[in-house]
Coordinates of C-alpha atoms in Angstrom, one line a residue:
Chain A
M1 CA 123.4 91.4 105.3
A2 CA 125.7 94.2 104.3
S3 CA 124.4 96.1 101.5
K4 CA 126.9 97.7 99.3
V5 CA 126.2 100.7 97.0
L6 CA 128.4 102.1 94.4
M7 CA 128.9 105.7 95.3
K8 CA 131.0 108.8 94.5
G9 CA 133.3 110.0 97.4
N10 CA 131.4 113.2 97.6
E11 CA 128.0 111.4 97.7
A12 CA 129.3 109.1 100.5
I13 CA 130.1 112.2 102.6
A14 CA 126.7 113.4 102.2
E15 CA 125.2 110.1 103.1
G16 CA 127.4 109.8 106.1
A17 CA 126.1 113.2 107.2
L18 CA 122.6 112.2 106.8
L19 CA 123.1 109.0 108.7
A20 CA 124.6 111.0 111.6
G21 CA 121.4 113.0 111.7
C22 CA 122.5 116.1 110.0
R23 CA 119.5 117.8 108.7
H24 CA 120.8 121.4 107.9
Y25 CA 123.2 121.8 105.1
F26 CA 124.2 125.2 103.7
G27 CA 126.6 125.4 100.8
Y28 CA 127.7 127.1 97.7
P29 CA 128.7 125.5 94.4
I30 CA 132.4 125.0 93.7
T31 CA 134.3 122.2 91.8
P32 CA 135.2 119.5 92.9
Q33 CA 132.8 119.2 95.7
T34 CA 129.4 120.2 94.2
E35 CA 128.0 116.6 94.3
I36 CA 127.7 116.9 98.0
A37 CA 125.3 119.9 97.6
A38 CA 123.5 118.2 94.9
Y39 CA 123.0 115.0 97.0
M40 CA 121.8 117.1 99.9
A41 CA 119.4 119.2 97.6
K42 CA 117.9 115.9 96.5
K43 CA 117.6 114.2 100.0
M44 CA 117.0 116.8 102.4
P45 CA 113.4 117.9 101.4
K46 CA 112.3 114.3 101.7
L47 CA 113.8 113.9 105.3
G48 CA 112.2 117.2 106.4
G49 CA 115.7 118.8 106.6
T50 CA 117.1 122.1 105.2
F51 CA 119.2 122.4 102.1
L52 CA 120.0 125.9 101.4
Q53 CA 122.2 127.2 98.6
A54 CA 123.8 130.4 100.2
E55 CA 124.7 133.6 98.5
S56 CA 128.4 133.1 99.4
E57 CA 130.8 130.7 101.2
V58 CA 130.8 133.3 103.9
A59 CA 127.1 133.2 104.3
A60 CA 127.1 129.5 104.2
I61 CA 129.4 129.1 107.2
N62 CA 127.5 131.7 109.1
M63 CA 124.3 129.8 108.5
V64 CA 126.0 126.8 110.1
I65 CA 126.8 129.0 113.0
G66 CA 123.0 129.9 113.3
A67 CA 121.8 126.3 113.0
S68 CA 124.6 125.0 115.3
A69 CA 123.9 127.6 117.9
A70 CA 120.3 126.6 117.8
G71 CA 121.5 123.0 118.8
R72 CA 121.2 121.3 115.5
R73 CA 123.8 119.1 113.6
A74 CA 124.9 121.4 110.7
M75 CA 127.4 121.3 108.0
T76 CA 128.8 123.0 105.0
S77 CA 131.2 121.9 102.2
S78 CA 133.5 123.5 99.8
S79 CA 136.8 123.4 98.0
S80 CA 140.1 125.3 98.7
P81 CA 139.3 128.8 97.5
G82 CA 135.9 128.6 99.4
F83 CA 137.7 127.8 102.6
A84 CA 139.8 130.8 102.5
L85 CA 136.5 132.6 102.6
K86 CA 135.1 130.5 105.3
S87 CA 138.0 131.3 107.6
E88 CA 136.1 134.0 109.4
G89 CA 133.3 131.6 110.4
L90 CA 135.7 128.9 111.4
S91 CA 137.2 131.2 113.9
Y92 CA 133.8 132.3 115.3
L93 CA 132.7 128.7 115.6
A94 CA 135.8 128.1 117.7
G95 CA 135.4 131.1 119.7
C96 CA 131.7 130.3 120.3
D97 CA 132.5 126.6 121.1
L98 CA 130.0 125.5 118.5
P99 CA 130.1 122.0 117.0
A100 CA 130.0 121.8 113.3
V101 CA 131.3 119.7 110.4
V102 CA 132.9 121.2 107.4
V103 CA 134.2 119.3 104.3
N104 CA 137.2 120.6 102.2
I105 CA 137.5 118.7 98.9
Q106 CA 140.8 120.3 98.0
R107 CA 141.9 121.5 94.6
G108 CA 145.2 123.1 93.6
G109 CA 146.2 126.7 94.6
P110 CA 147.1 129.4 95.4
G111 CA 144.6 131.9 93.9
L112 CA 142.0 130.4 91.7
G113 CA 144.6 127.7 91.2
G114 CA 143.1 124.7 89.4
I115 CA 140.4 122.1 89.8
Q116 CA 142.6 118.9 90.0
P117 CA 143.3 117.2 93.3
S118 CA 145.7 118.7 95.9
Q119 CA 146.5 118.5 99.6
A120 CA 147.8 122.1 99.7
D121 CA 145.3 123.3 102.3
Y122 CA 147.1 121.2 105.0
Y123 CA 148.4 124.3 106.8
H124 CA 145.0 126.1 106.6
A125 CA 143.2 122.9 108.0
T126 CA 145.6 122.0 110.8
K127 CA 147.3 125.2 111.7
S128 CA 145.7 128.4 110.5
A129 CA 142.0 128.1 109.7
G130 CA 141.3 131.6 110.9
H131 CA 142.3 134.3 113.3
G132 CA 143.1 133.5 116.8
D133 CA 144.3 130.5 118.7
F134 CA 142.2 127.5 117.9
R135 CA 142.2 124.1 116.4
M136 CA 139.9 122.1 114.3
L137 CA 139.7 118.3 114.5
V138 CA 140.8 117.3 111.0
L139 CA 139.9 113.8 109.6
A140 CA 141.5 112.6 106.3
P141 CA 139.7 109.6 104.7
N142 CA 141.5 107.6 102.0
S143 CA 138.6 105.6 100.5
V144 CA 134.9 106.3 99.5
Q145 CA 134.0 104.0 102.5
E146 CA 136.0 106.2 104.9
M147 CA 134.4 109.3 103.4
L148 CA 131.2 108.0 104.6
D149 CA 132.5 106.6 107.9
Y150 CA 134.4 109.8 108.9
A151 CA 131.7 112.1 107.8
F152 CA 129.5 110.2 110.3
E153 CA 132.1 110.2 112.9
A154 CA 132.9 113.9 112.5
F155 CA 129.4 114.7 113.8
E156 CA 129.8 112.5 116.9
L157 CA 133.3 114.1 117.6
A158 CA 132.1 117.7 117.0
D159 CA 129.2 117.4 119.4
K160 CA 131.3 115.6 122.0
Y161 CA 134.0 118.1 122.1
R162 CA 132.2 121.3 121.0
I163 CA 134.7 121.6 118.1
T164 CA 134.6 122.1 114.3
A165 CA 135.4 118.7 112.7
M166 CA 136.7 119.1 109.2
L167 CA 136.8 116.3 106.7
L168 CA 140.0 117.2 104.6
S169 CA 139.9 115.2 101.3
D170 CA 140.8 116.0 97.7
G171 CA 139.2 116.0 94.3
T172 CA 140.4 112.4 93.7
L173 CA 138.5 110.9 96.6
G174 CA 135.6 113.2 96.1
Q175 CA 135.1 112.2 92.4
M176 CA 136.0 108.5 92.3
M177 CA 133.5 105.6 92.9
E178 CA 133.8 102.7 95.2
P179 CA 131.4 100.2 96.7
V180 CA 130.2 101.6 100.2
D181 CA 128.5 99.8 103.1
T182 CA 125.9 102.2 104.3
A183 CA 124.1 100.0 106.7
T184 CA 126.5 100.1 109.6
K185 CA 125.9 103.5 111.0
V186 CA 123.6 104.3 113.9
P187 CA 124.1 107.6 115.8
G188 CA 125.2 107.3 119.4
P189 CA 122.9 108.7 122.2
S190 CA 122.3 112.3 121.5
I191 CA 124.5 114.8 123.4
D192 CA 122.8 117.2 125.7
K193 CA 123.1 120.8 124.6
P194 CA 122.0 123.0 127.4
W195 CA 123.7 126.0 125.9
A196 CA 121.7 125.9 122.7
L197 CA 119.4 128.8 121.8
T198 CA 115.9 127.4 121.7
G199 CA 114.0 130.3 123.1
T200 CA 113.8 130.6 127.0
G201 CA 110.0 129.9 127.2
E202 CA 110.5 132.5 130.0
Q203 CA 111.3 129.4 132.0
R204 CA 115.2 129.7 132.1
P205 CA 117.7 132.5 132.1
P206 CA 118.8 133.5 128.5
N207 CA 121.5 131.6 126.8
L208 CA 124.2 133.3 125.1
V209 CA 126.5 132.2 122.1
N210 CA 129.3 134.7 122.0
S211 CA 133.1 135.0 121.3
L212 CA 133.7 138.6 122.6
Y213 CA 135.5 139.2 125.7
L214 CA 137.1 142.8 126.1
T215 CA 138.9 141.9 129.4
P216 CA 142.3 140.2 128.2
E217 CA 142.5 137.8 131.1
E218 CA 138.9 136.7 130.6
L219 CA 139.5 135.9 126.8
E220 CA 142.8 134.2 127.8
G221 CA 140.8 132.1 130.2
T222 CA 138.3 130.9 127.5
V223 CA 141.2 130.0 125.2
F224 CA 143.0 128.1 128.1
V225 CA 139.9 126.1 128.7
R226 CA 139.6 125.3 125.1
Y227 CA 143.2 124.2 124.9
D228 CA 142.6 121.8 128.0
R229 CA 139.9 120.3 125.8
Y230 CA 142.2 120.1 122.8
K231 CA 144.7 118.1 125.2
V232 CA 142.0 115.5 125.8
I233 CA 141.4 115.2 122.1
E234 CA 145.1 114.7 121.4
E235 CA 145.1 111.9 124.0
K236 CA 142.0 110.2 123.0
E237 CA 141.2 110.8 119.4
T238 CA 144.5 110.7 117.5
R239 CA 143.9 108.2 114.8
Y240 CA 146.3 106.6 112.3
E241 CA 146.9 103.4 110.4
E242 CA 150.2 101.4 110.1
Y243 CA 151.1 99.1 107.3
L244 CA 154.2 96.8 107.4
T245 CA 155.9 99.1 110.0
D246 CA 157.0 96.3 112.4
D247 CA 160.3 95.8 110.8
A248 CA 160.5 98.9 108.8
D249 CA 163.8 100.7 108.2
I250 CA 162.0 103.2 106.0
V251 CA 158.6 104.7 107.0
V252 CA 156.5 106.5 104.5
V253 CA 154.1 109.0 106.0
A254 CA 151.1 109.9 103.7
Y255 CA 147.5 110.7 104.1
G256 CA 144.3 110.6 101.9
A257 CA 144.8 109.8 98.2
A258 CA 148.6 110.0 98.6
S259 CA 148.5 107.2 101.0
R260 CA 147.1 104.8 98.5
I261 CA 149.8 105.7 96.0
A262 CA 152.5 105.3 98.8
Q263 CA 151.1 101.9 99.6
N264 CA 151.9 100.7 96.0
A265 CA 155.4 102.1 96.3
I266 CA 156.0 100.2 99.7
D267 CA 154.9 96.9 98.1
A268 CA 157.3 97.6 95.3
A269 CA 160.1 98.5 97.7
R270 CA 159.4 95.3 99.7
R271 CA 159.7 93.3 96.4
D272 CA 163.2 94.9 96.0
G273 CA 164.1 93.8 99.5
L274 CA 163.8 97.1 101.1
K275 CA 162.1 97.0 104.6
T276 CA 159.5 99.8 104.2
G277 CA 156.2 100.6 105.9
L278 CA 153.5 103.2 105.9
L279 CA 152.2 105.3 108.6
R280 CA 148.9 106.9 107.5
P281 CA 147.7 109.8 109.7
I282 CA 143.8 109.6 109.8
T283 CA 143.7 112.6 112.1
L284 CA 145.8 115.4 110.8
W285 CA 145.0 117.4 113.9
P286 CA 145.8 115.7 116.3
F287 CA 148.8 114.5 114.3
P288 CA 149.9 111.0 115.2
K289 CA 153.1 112.4 116.9
K290 CA 153.6 109.5 119.4
P291 CA 153.5 106.6 117.0
L292 CA 155.9 108.5 114.6
F293 CA 158.3 109.1 117.5
R294 CA 158.1 105.4 118.5
L295 CA 158.9 104.4 114.9
A296 CA 161.9 106.7 114.8
Q297 CA 163.6 104.6 117.5
K298 CA 163.8 101.8 114.9
A299 CA 163.6 103.3 111.5
T300 CA 166.6 105.0 109.8
A301 CA 164.7 107.4 107.7
F302 CA 161.2 108.8 106.9
V303 CA 159.6 109.8 103.5
A304 CA 156.8 112.3 103.5
A305 CA 154.7 111.8 100.4
E306 CA 152.2 114.6 99.9
L307 CA 150.3 116.5 97.2
S308 CA 151.8 119.9 98.5
M309 CA 155.3 121.4 98.8
G310 CA 156.0 119.8 102.3
Q311 CA 153.5 121.1 104.5
M312 CA 152.8 117.7 106.2
A313 CA 156.5 116.9 106.2
E314 CA 157.2 119.7 108.7
D315 CA 154.9 117.9 111.2
V316 CA 156.8 114.6 110.5
E317 CA 160.1 116.3 111.4
L318 CA 158.5 117.8 114.5
A319 CA 157.1 114.3 115.4
V320 CA 160.5 112.5 115.0
R321 CA 162.1 115.6 116.6
C322 CA 164.5 115.8 113.8
Q323 CA 166.3 112.7 115.1
R324 CA 165.9 111.0 111.6
P325 CA 166.1 112.5 108.1
V326 CA 162.7 113.1 106.5
F327 CA 162.8 112.8 102.6
L328 CA 160.1 114.6 100.9
C329 CA 158.1 113.3 97.7
R330 CA 155.9 116.1 96.6
R331 CA 153.9 117.1 93.6
T332 CA 151.4 120.0 93.7
G333 CA 149.0 122.2 91.7
G334 CA 146.9 119.2 90.8
V335 CA 149.6 116.8 89.8
M336 CA 149.6 113.4 91.5
I337 CA 152.6 111.7 92.7
T338 CA 153.4 108.3 91.1
P339 CA 154.4 105.1 92.9
E340 CA 157.7 105.3 91.0
E341 CA 158.4 108.7 92.5
V342 CA 157.7 107.5 96.0
L343 CA 159.8 104.4 95.4
Q344 CA 162.7 106.6 94.1
K345 CA 162.5 108.6 97.5
I346 CA 162.5 105.3 99.4
R347 CA 165.6 104.3 97.6
E348 CA 167.3 107.5 98.3
A349 CA 166.4 107.1 102.0
A350 CA 167.7 103.6 102.2
L351 CA 171.1 104.9 100.9
G352 CA 171.3 107.1 103.9
Q353 CA 171.7 110.3 101.8
D354 CA 171.1 113.7 103.3
P355 CA 167.7 114.7 102.1
A356 CA 168.7 118.4 102.1
A357 CA 171.7 117.5 99.7
Chain B
M1 CA 97.2 153.9 141.7
T2 CA 97.4 153.5 138.0
I3 CA 100.7 152.4 136.5
V4 CA 101.2 154.5 133.3
F5 CA 104.7 153.3 132.5
D6 CA 106.7 150.2 133.5
K7 CA 109.9 148.9 132.3
T8 CA 109.5 145.9 130.0
K9 CA 110.7 142.5 131.4
A10 CA 112.2 142.0 127.9
L11 CA 115.0 144.2 128.9
T12 CA 117.7 143.1 131.5
E13 CA 118.7 145.2 134.4
A14 CA 122.1 145.8 132.9
A15 CA 123.1 149.6 132.6
M16 CA 123.5 150.4 129.0
H17 CA 126.8 151.5 127.6
Y18 CA 125.6 153.9 125.0
C19 CA 126.7 157.6 124.9
P20 CA 124.5 160.3 126.4
G21 CA 121.8 161.2 123.9
C22 CA 122.3 158.1 121.7
T23 CA 119.0 156.8 120.5
H24 CA 119.9 153.0 120.6
G25 CA 118.4 153.0 124.2
I26 CA 115.0 154.0 122.7
I27 CA 115.2 151.4 119.9
H28 CA 116.2 148.7 122.3
R29 CA 113.2 149.5 124.4
L30 CA 110.7 149.6 121.5
V31 CA 112.1 146.1 120.2
A32 CA 111.7 144.7 123.9
E33 CA 108.3 146.2 124.4
A34 CA 107.2 144.8 121.1
L35 CA 108.3 141.1 122.0
D36 CA 106.8 141.5 125.4
E37 CA 103.5 142.8 124.3
L38 CA 103.0 140.3 121.6
G39 CA 103.8 137.4 124.1
L40 CA 106.8 136.5 122.0
L41 CA 109.7 136.9 124.4
G42 CA 110.0 133.2 125.4
R43 CA 110.2 132.3 121.7
A44 CA 112.7 135.0 120.8
I45 CA 116.3 134.6 119.7
G46 CA 118.3 137.8 118.9
V47 CA 121.3 138.2 116.8
A48 CA 123.7 140.9 117.9
P49 CA 125.8 142.7 115.4
V50 CA 129.4 144.2 115.4
G51 CA 129.3 147.9 116.0
C52 CA 127.9 150.0 118.8
A53 CA 125.0 147.4 119.5
V54 CA 127.5 144.6 119.9
F55 CA 126.4 144.4 123.6
A56 CA 122.8 144.1 122.6
Y57 CA 123.1 140.5 124.1
N58 CA 123.5 142.1 127.6
Y59 CA 120.3 144.1 127.3
F60 CA 117.7 141.8 125.7
N61 CA 116.2 139.3 128.1
C62 CA 116.2 136.4 125.6
D63 CA 118.5 133.9 124.0
M64 CA 121.2 135.8 122.0
V65 CA 124.0 135.1 119.6
Q66 CA 126.7 137.5 118.7
A67 CA 127.6 137.5 114.9
A68 CA 130.5 138.4 112.9
H69 CA 130.4 141.8 111.2
G70 CA 127.6 142.0 108.6
R71 CA 126.7 138.3 109.0
A72 CA 123.7 138.6 111.3
P73 CA 121.1 137.8 108.6
A74 CA 123.1 134.6 107.6
V75 CA 123.2 133.6 111.3
A76 CA 119.6 134.4 111.7
T77 CA 118.9 132.3 108.6
G78 CA 120.5 129.2 110.1
L79 CA 118.6 129.9 113.5
K80 CA 115.3 130.2 111.8
R81 CA 115.7 127.2 109.7
A82 CA 116.8 125.2 112.7
R83 CA 114.0 126.7 115.0
P84 CA 111.1 127.8 112.8
E85 CA 108.9 128.1 115.9
C86 CA 111.3 130.8 117.4
M87 CA 111.1 134.5 116.6
V88 CA 114.4 135.4 115.2
F89 CA 115.6 139.1 114.9
T90 CA 118.8 140.8 114.1
Y91 CA 119.8 144.3 115.4
Q92 CA 122.2 145.9 113.0
G93 CA 123.8 149.2 112.3
D94 CA 124.5 150.9 108.9
G95 CA 128.2 149.6 108.5
D96 CA 127.2 146.2 109.6
L97 CA 124.1 146.0 107.4
A98 CA 124.7 148.2 104.4
A99 CA 128.5 147.7 103.9
I100 CA 130.1 144.5 105.1
G101 CA 126.8 142.7 105.3
T102 CA 125.0 144.0 102.2
A103 CA 124.9 140.6 100.4
E104 CA 123.7 138.8 103.5
T105 CA 120.8 141.4 103.9
I106 CA 119.7 141.3 100.3
H107 CA 119.8 137.6 100.0
A108 CA 118.0 137.0 103.2
A109 CA 115.3 139.2 101.9
M110 CA 115.4 137.7 98.4
R111 CA 114.8 134.2 100.0
G112 CA 111.9 135.6 102.0
E113 CA 113.7 134.5 105.2
N114 CA 111.1 134.6 107.9
I115 CA 113.2 136.8 110.1
T116 CA 112.9 140.5 111.4
V117 CA 115.8 143.0 110.9
I118 CA 116.1 146.1 113.0
F119 CA 118.4 148.4 110.9
V120 CA 119.6 151.4 112.9
N121 CA 120.8 154.1 110.3
N122 CA 122.8 157.0 111.9
A123 CA 124.9 157.7 108.9
I124 CA 128.2 156.9 110.5
Y125 CA 130.3 154.2 112.0
G126 CA 130.0 154.8 115.6
M127 CA 131.9 152.3 117.6
T128 CA 135.2 152.7 115.7
G129 CA 135.1 156.4 116.2
G130 CA 133.0 158.1 113.4
Q131 CA 134.2 156.9 110.0
M132 CA 132.0 157.2 106.8
A133 CA 129.2 154.7 106.4
P134 CA 127.3 153.9 103.0
T135 CA 124.7 155.9 104.5
T136 CA 126.8 159.0 105.3
L137 CA 125.3 162.2 103.6
L138 CA 127.0 164.0 100.9
G139 CA 129.2 166.7 102.3
Q140 CA 129.0 165.0 105.8
V141 CA 132.4 165.3 107.7
T142 CA 133.6 162.1 109.3
Q143 CA 137.1 160.8 110.3
T144 CA 137.5 159.2 106.8
T145 CA 135.8 162.0 104.9
P146 CA 137.6 165.0 106.6
Y147 CA 136.7 167.3 103.8
G148 CA 133.0 166.0 103.6
R149 CA 131.8 163.0 101.6
D150 CA 132.5 163.6 98.1
K151 CA 130.3 161.9 95.5
A152 CA 133.2 161.6 93.0
L153 CA 135.4 159.8 95.5
A154 CA 133.0 157.9 97.8
G155 CA 129.6 157.8 96.0
S156 CA 126.3 158.8 97.3
P157 CA 124.3 157.6 100.3
L158 CA 122.8 154.1 100.0
R159 CA 119.0 153.8 100.5
V160 CA 118.4 150.4 101.9
S161 CA 114.6 150.5 102.4
E162 CA 114.0 151.7 98.8
M163 CA 116.4 149.0 97.5
L164 CA 114.6 146.2 99.5
G165 CA 111.3 147.5 98.4
T166 CA 112.0 146.1 95.0
V167 CA 112.8 142.6 96.4
D168 CA 109.9 140.2 96.0
G169 CA 110.8 138.1 99.1
A170 CA 110.5 141.0 101.4
A171 CA 107.2 141.1 103.1
Y172 CA 107.4 144.3 105.1
V173 CA 109.9 147.2 104.9
E174 CA 109.4 150.5 106.6
R175 CA 111.6 153.5 107.5
V176 CA 110.8 155.2 110.7
A177 CA 112.6 157.7 113.0
V178 CA 113.1 158.2 116.7
D179 CA 113.7 162.0 116.8
S180 CA 110.2 163.0 118.4
V181 CA 107.6 161.4 120.6
K182 CA 105.3 161.1 117.4
N183 CA 108.0 159.4 115.5
V184 CA 109.0 157.1 118.3
R185 CA 105.3 155.9 118.5
G186 CA 105.4 155.3 114.8
A187 CA 108.6 153.3 115.1
K188 CA 107.0 151.2 117.9
R189 CA 104.0 150.5 115.5
A190 CA 106.4 149.5 112.7
I191 CA 108.5 147.2 115.0
L192 CA 105.3 145.5 116.3
K193 CA 104.1 145.0 112.7
A194 CA 107.4 143.5 111.7
F195 CA 107.3 140.9 114.4
K196 CA 103.6 140.2 113.6
T197 CA 104.7 139.6 110.0
Q198 CA 107.1 137.0 111.1
A199 CA 104.7 135.4 113.6
A200 CA 102.3 135.2 110.7
G201 CA 104.9 133.4 108.6
Q202 CA 104.8 136.1 105.9
G203 CA 108.6 136.4 105.3
F204 CA 111.4 139.0 105.6
S205 CA 110.6 142.1 107.5
L206 CA 113.0 145.1 108.0
V207 CA 112.4 148.3 109.9
E208 CA 115.0 151.0 109.3
V209 CA 115.3 153.3 112.2
I210 CA 116.8 156.8 111.4
S211 CA 118.9 157.5 114.5
S212 CA 121.3 160.0 115.8
C213 CA 124.9 159.8 116.8
P214 CA 125.6 163.0 119.0
T215 CA 129.2 161.9 119.8
N216 CA 130.5 161.2 116.4
W217 CA 128.4 164.0 114.7
G218 CA 130.0 166.4 117.3
L219 CA 126.5 167.8 118.2
E220 CA 124.7 168.1 121.6
P221 CA 121.8 165.6 121.7
P222 CA 119.0 168.0 121.1
A223 CA 121.0 169.6 118.1
A224 CA 121.8 166.1 116.8
L225 CA 118.0 165.4 116.6
E226 CA 117.5 168.7 114.9
W227 CA 120.3 167.8 112.4
L228 CA 118.7 164.4 111.8
R229 CA 115.4 166.2 110.9
E230 CA 117.0 168.8 108.7
H231 CA 119.6 166.7 106.9
M232 CA 118.8 163.0 107.1
L233 CA 115.0 162.8 106.6
P234 CA 115.1 164.6 103.2
V235 CA 117.6 161.9 101.9
Y236 CA 115.8 159.1 103.8
P237 CA 112.1 159.7 103.6
L238 CA 110.0 158.0 106.1
G239 CA 107.3 155.5 105.0
V240 CA 106.5 152.0 104.0
Y241 CA 108.4 150.7 101.2
R242 CA 107.0 147.2 101.0
D243 CA 104.0 145.8 102.5
K244 CA 102.8 142.5 101.0
I245 CA 100.3 141.9 103.7
G246 CA 98.6 145.4 104.2
D247 CA 96.9 145.9 107.6
E248 CA 95.9 142.2 107.9
V249 CA 98.5 141.3 110.4
A250 CA 98.9 144.6 111.9
A251 CA 95.4 144.7 113.2

């Protein structure tokens, strides 16, 4: 029998992590994600795990590096300004090929910004999480159930590909409550980590977790190997959801909280007789480029709806190879888009106007 | 035939990259011998810093991780929480530990994190070519204090052991030097005690090792040791700054 529990999005993430066997959480308080830390602080001691409130965001991500290097499932969570600070650690995690799960419950920026929901860390998450050539696998849930599901899934993916999996969400989903089924999750077979630091027992050669290579060709080689792995992830792990796209002339692209608003607009557009559909990226990296290009063969125009200034819209334009106009419905700084605003853009797109005009 | 000295198996065969006369080699040996003599090598995980000792992972014959600049105590915290049965140590210089990593150091001590920190203080940034460190002496000439460290511009030397001596979570803090045979023996005793402190689950231990940098001080190795004695030891007095457990675990 399915057991449903009413939970906050942030709590669902924490529960998903615990179900995945995460027993090492390191965090630092910042609104609007602090419920994750609070949940972990309550649960971890009873599960024999570690909850540690670090002295800084930087320390927290480096503690994740330590626990992950020791072969454990480890995570941290924060909100936008916190992730700017964690960038150093995200780069080292990639350079060391360490699996980790990080959660960004986004708020408005730049600077101290505000504490209302935003999607303005899209670039940071998908393109420039830190210095150097690397990627994170970025998952964008759009319900409290998915907060749990993808938090769980993030650990499996991180271990499988020795990559940092980021759950990129926002203050809306973090703070809202919905019923969640928690009984469905069982971790897969544990993945062997022969590289982990466990002490040699003087029985095997020492293991080394390192990102330093002073010979350029050697460093380049490690990056090439990593990018081969990224290619496999692009082929196998790209996730998205389509809604009414079969006959759609206009395709709205939106993720996370914005996708729920967009869905209302699409229903309204359909009532007006406009054939409109939704493509919701679930992985933001890898971005669902192929399905978007496929849709571009039939659709006449796209609408990118996002809580940022067109950061995701650029990926939509790249995915459709600029063959179709991409209209942009955007609000930022903690302001939500409304279904009416999305509908207005759908109407403009249906008229075949030039979005740049 | 009696063997009077043998290289410890806790050091690898790799030739060290340190400059002639640098005391890092001695300190590496002392750390390695301590792990070996206490039978802890198989349980050891070391954290290498950024700085001259960045390649420490090539020299210690145990599991190693290379940390970002200053973050070694945070990485060590994650390791120790994940593997409490392991002996986790960091090996850090003064730029790494006392500048960019000050917060990580103090808070690891504050939590009583059960790790051992080997802190090498040579009053200068070595690897980057001799810039001012927080531990640089007043008047000391470096690349970034070409007219000598001026208190009005750059403050005064930071005394890490004294500072950590006030932190309740710290179990054992001692400052030693490696300028003479006598002091090297004292340093070995302190490092042994630090690891014993961790093995006994007593909490944070740190050994500050006053060290020389002939290359960036612009001195011949013997003159550098003389300079250390004459100028550094008065500012950085040797001694025990915190000892929660006394001789109990040291025995």
